[in-house]
mmCIF file of C-alpha atoms in Angstrom:
data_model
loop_
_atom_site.group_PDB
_atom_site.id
_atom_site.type_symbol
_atom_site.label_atom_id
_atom_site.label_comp_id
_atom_site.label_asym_id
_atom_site.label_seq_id
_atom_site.Cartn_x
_atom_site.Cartn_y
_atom_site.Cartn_z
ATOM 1 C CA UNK B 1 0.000 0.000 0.000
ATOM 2 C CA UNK B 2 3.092 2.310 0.886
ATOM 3 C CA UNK B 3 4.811 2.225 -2.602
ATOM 4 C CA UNK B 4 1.329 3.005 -4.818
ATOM 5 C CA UNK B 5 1.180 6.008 -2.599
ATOM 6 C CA UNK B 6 4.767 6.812 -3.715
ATOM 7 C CA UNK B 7 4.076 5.934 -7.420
ATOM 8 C CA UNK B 8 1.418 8.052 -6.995
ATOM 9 C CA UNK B 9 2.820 10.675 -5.571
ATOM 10 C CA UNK B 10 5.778 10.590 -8.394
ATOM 11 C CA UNK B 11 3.332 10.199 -10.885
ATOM 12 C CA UNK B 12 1.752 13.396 -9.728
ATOM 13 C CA UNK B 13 4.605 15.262 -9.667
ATOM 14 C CA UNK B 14 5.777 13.977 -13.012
ATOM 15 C CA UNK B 15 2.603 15.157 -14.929
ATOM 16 C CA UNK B 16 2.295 18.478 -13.542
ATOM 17 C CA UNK B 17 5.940 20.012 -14.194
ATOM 18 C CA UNK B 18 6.662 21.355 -17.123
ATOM 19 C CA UNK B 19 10.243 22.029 -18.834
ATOM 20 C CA UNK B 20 8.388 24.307 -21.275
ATOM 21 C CA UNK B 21 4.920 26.226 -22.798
ATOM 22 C CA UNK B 22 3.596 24.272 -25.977
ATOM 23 C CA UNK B 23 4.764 28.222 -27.434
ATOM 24 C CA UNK B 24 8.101 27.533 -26.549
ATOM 25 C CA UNK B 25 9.103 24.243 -28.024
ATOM 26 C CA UNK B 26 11.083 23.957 -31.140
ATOM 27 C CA UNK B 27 12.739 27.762 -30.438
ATOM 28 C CA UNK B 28 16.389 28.059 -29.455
ATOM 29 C CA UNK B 29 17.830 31.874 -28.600
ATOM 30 C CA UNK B 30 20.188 32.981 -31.065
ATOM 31 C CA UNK B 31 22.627 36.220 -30.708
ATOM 32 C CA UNK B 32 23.656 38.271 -33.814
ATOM 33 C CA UNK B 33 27.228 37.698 -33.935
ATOM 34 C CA UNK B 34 28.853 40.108 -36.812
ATOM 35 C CA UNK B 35 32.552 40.183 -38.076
ATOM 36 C CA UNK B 36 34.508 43.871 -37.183
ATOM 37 C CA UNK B 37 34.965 43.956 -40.701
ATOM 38 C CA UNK B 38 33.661 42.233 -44.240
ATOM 39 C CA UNK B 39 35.714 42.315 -47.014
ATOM 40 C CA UNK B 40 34.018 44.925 -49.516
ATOM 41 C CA UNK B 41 31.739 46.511 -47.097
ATOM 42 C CA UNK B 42 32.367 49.636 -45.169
ATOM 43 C CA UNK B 43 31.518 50.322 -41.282
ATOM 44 C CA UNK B 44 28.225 52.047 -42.040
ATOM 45 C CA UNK B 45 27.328 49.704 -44.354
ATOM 46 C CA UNK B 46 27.647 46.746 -41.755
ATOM 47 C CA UNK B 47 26.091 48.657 -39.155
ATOM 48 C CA UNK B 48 22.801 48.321 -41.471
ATOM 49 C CA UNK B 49 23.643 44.790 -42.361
ATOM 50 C CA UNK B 50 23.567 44.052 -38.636
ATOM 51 C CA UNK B 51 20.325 45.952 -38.123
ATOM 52 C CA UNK B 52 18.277 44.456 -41.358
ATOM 53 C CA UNK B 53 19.755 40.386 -39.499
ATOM 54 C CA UNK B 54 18.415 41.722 -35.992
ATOM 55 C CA UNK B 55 15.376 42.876 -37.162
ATOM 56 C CA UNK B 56 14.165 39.603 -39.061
ATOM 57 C CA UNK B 57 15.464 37.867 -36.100
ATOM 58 C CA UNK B 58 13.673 39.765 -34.025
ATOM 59 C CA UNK B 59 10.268 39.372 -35.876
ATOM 60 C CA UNK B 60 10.624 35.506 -35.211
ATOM 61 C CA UNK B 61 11.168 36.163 -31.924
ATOM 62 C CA UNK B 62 14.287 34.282 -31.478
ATOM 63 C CA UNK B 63 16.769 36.719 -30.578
ATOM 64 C CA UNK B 64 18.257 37.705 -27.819
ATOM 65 C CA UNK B 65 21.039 40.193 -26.270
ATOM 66 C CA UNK B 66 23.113 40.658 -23.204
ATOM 67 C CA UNK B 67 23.558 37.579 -21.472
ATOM 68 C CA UNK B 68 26.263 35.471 -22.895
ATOM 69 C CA UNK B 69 24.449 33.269 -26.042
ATOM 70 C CA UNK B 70 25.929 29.693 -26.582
ATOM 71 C CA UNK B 71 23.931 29.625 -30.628
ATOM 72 C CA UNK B 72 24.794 32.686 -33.294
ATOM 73 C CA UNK B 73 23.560 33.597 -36.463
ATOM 74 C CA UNK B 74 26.817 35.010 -38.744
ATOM 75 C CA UNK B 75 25.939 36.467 -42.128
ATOM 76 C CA UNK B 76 28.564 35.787 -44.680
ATOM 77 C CA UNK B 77 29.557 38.553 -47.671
ATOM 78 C CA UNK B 78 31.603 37.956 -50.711
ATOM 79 C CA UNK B 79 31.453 39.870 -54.067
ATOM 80 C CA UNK B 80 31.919 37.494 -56.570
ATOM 81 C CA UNK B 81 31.807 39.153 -59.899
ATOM 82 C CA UNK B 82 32.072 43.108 -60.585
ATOM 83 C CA UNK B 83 31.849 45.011 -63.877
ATOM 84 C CA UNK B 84 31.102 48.693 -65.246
ATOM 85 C CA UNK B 85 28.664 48.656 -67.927
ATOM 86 C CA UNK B 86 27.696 51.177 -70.174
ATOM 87 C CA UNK B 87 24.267 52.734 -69.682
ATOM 88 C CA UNK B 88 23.854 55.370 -72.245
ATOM 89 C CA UNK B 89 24.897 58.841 -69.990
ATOM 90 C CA UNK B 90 25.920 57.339 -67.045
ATOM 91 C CA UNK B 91 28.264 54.282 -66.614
ATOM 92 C CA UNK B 92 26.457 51.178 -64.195
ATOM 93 C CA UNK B 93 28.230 49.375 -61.892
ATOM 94 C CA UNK B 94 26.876 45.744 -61.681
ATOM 95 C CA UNK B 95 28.070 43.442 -59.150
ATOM 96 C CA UNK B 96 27.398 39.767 -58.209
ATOM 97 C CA UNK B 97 27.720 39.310 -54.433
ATOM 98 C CA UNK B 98 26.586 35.649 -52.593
ATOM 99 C CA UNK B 99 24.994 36.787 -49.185
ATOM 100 C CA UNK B 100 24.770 33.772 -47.006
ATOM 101 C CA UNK B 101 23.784 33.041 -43.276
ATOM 102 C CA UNK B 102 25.222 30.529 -40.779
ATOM 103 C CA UNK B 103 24.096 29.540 -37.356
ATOM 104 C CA UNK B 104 26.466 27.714 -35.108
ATOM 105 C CA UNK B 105 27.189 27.052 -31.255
ATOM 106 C CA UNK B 106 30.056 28.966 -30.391
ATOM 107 C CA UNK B 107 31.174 26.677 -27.426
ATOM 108 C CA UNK B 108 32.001 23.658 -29.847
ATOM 109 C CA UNK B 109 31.373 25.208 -33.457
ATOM 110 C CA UNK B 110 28.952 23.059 -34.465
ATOM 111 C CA UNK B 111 27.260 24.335 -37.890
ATOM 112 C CA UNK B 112 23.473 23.442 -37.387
ATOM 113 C CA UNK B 113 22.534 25.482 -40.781
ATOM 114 C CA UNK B 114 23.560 27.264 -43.898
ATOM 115 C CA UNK B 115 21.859 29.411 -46.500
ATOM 116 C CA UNK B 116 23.780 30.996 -49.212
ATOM 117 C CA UNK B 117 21.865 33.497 -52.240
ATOM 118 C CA UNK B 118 23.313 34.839 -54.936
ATOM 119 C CA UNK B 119 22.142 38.676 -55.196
ATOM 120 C CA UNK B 120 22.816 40.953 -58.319
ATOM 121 C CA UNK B 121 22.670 44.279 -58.669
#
């Protein structure tokens, strides 16, 4: 009689704790984690890379700041292709640049994913 009170006493316990909300499962915390510099790209211009990558971020509601984050998301830049072409008065400049994202846990450096997108303009 003693151990189905204990069984159900555990088995109370067990049911009602929770690790997390059904809105919480599936979402991890991820920190924007930018380079100094990019290769192509001036200061201001990766100041407003960094704020376009924490405001999509932020509209999944996955970021976070401050505390110290073990999971980053790093954009990657590299111009692959640049020309000058002529556009009747003016001369264009028309570049091929592959704009990719990568988010990793810093502690090991464990790549969990990639996406890479060729952009021209």
């Amino acid at each position: 009689m003693k151990w189905i009170g204990v069984y159900l006493l555990f088995f109370n316990w067990a049911v009602t704790s929770f690790a997390q909300t059904v809105n919480d499962v599936g979402k991890i915390a991820l920190s924007v984690s930018m380079p100094l510099t990019i290769e192509g790209l001036d200061g201001t211009q990766v100041a407003r890379l960094d704020t376009k990558i924490k405001q999509i971020v932020t509209a999944s509601g996955l970021v976070t700041s401050g505390a110290k984050i073990n999971f980053t998301i790093e954009p990657t830049f590299a111009i692959t292709e640049s020309k000058v072409v002529e556009g009747g008065i003016a001369k264009i400049n028309a570049t091929k640049v592959e704009f990719g994202m990568v988010i990793k846990q810093v502690d090991s450096n464990i790549i969990f994913s990639t996406v890479a997108k060729q952009i021209t303009g």
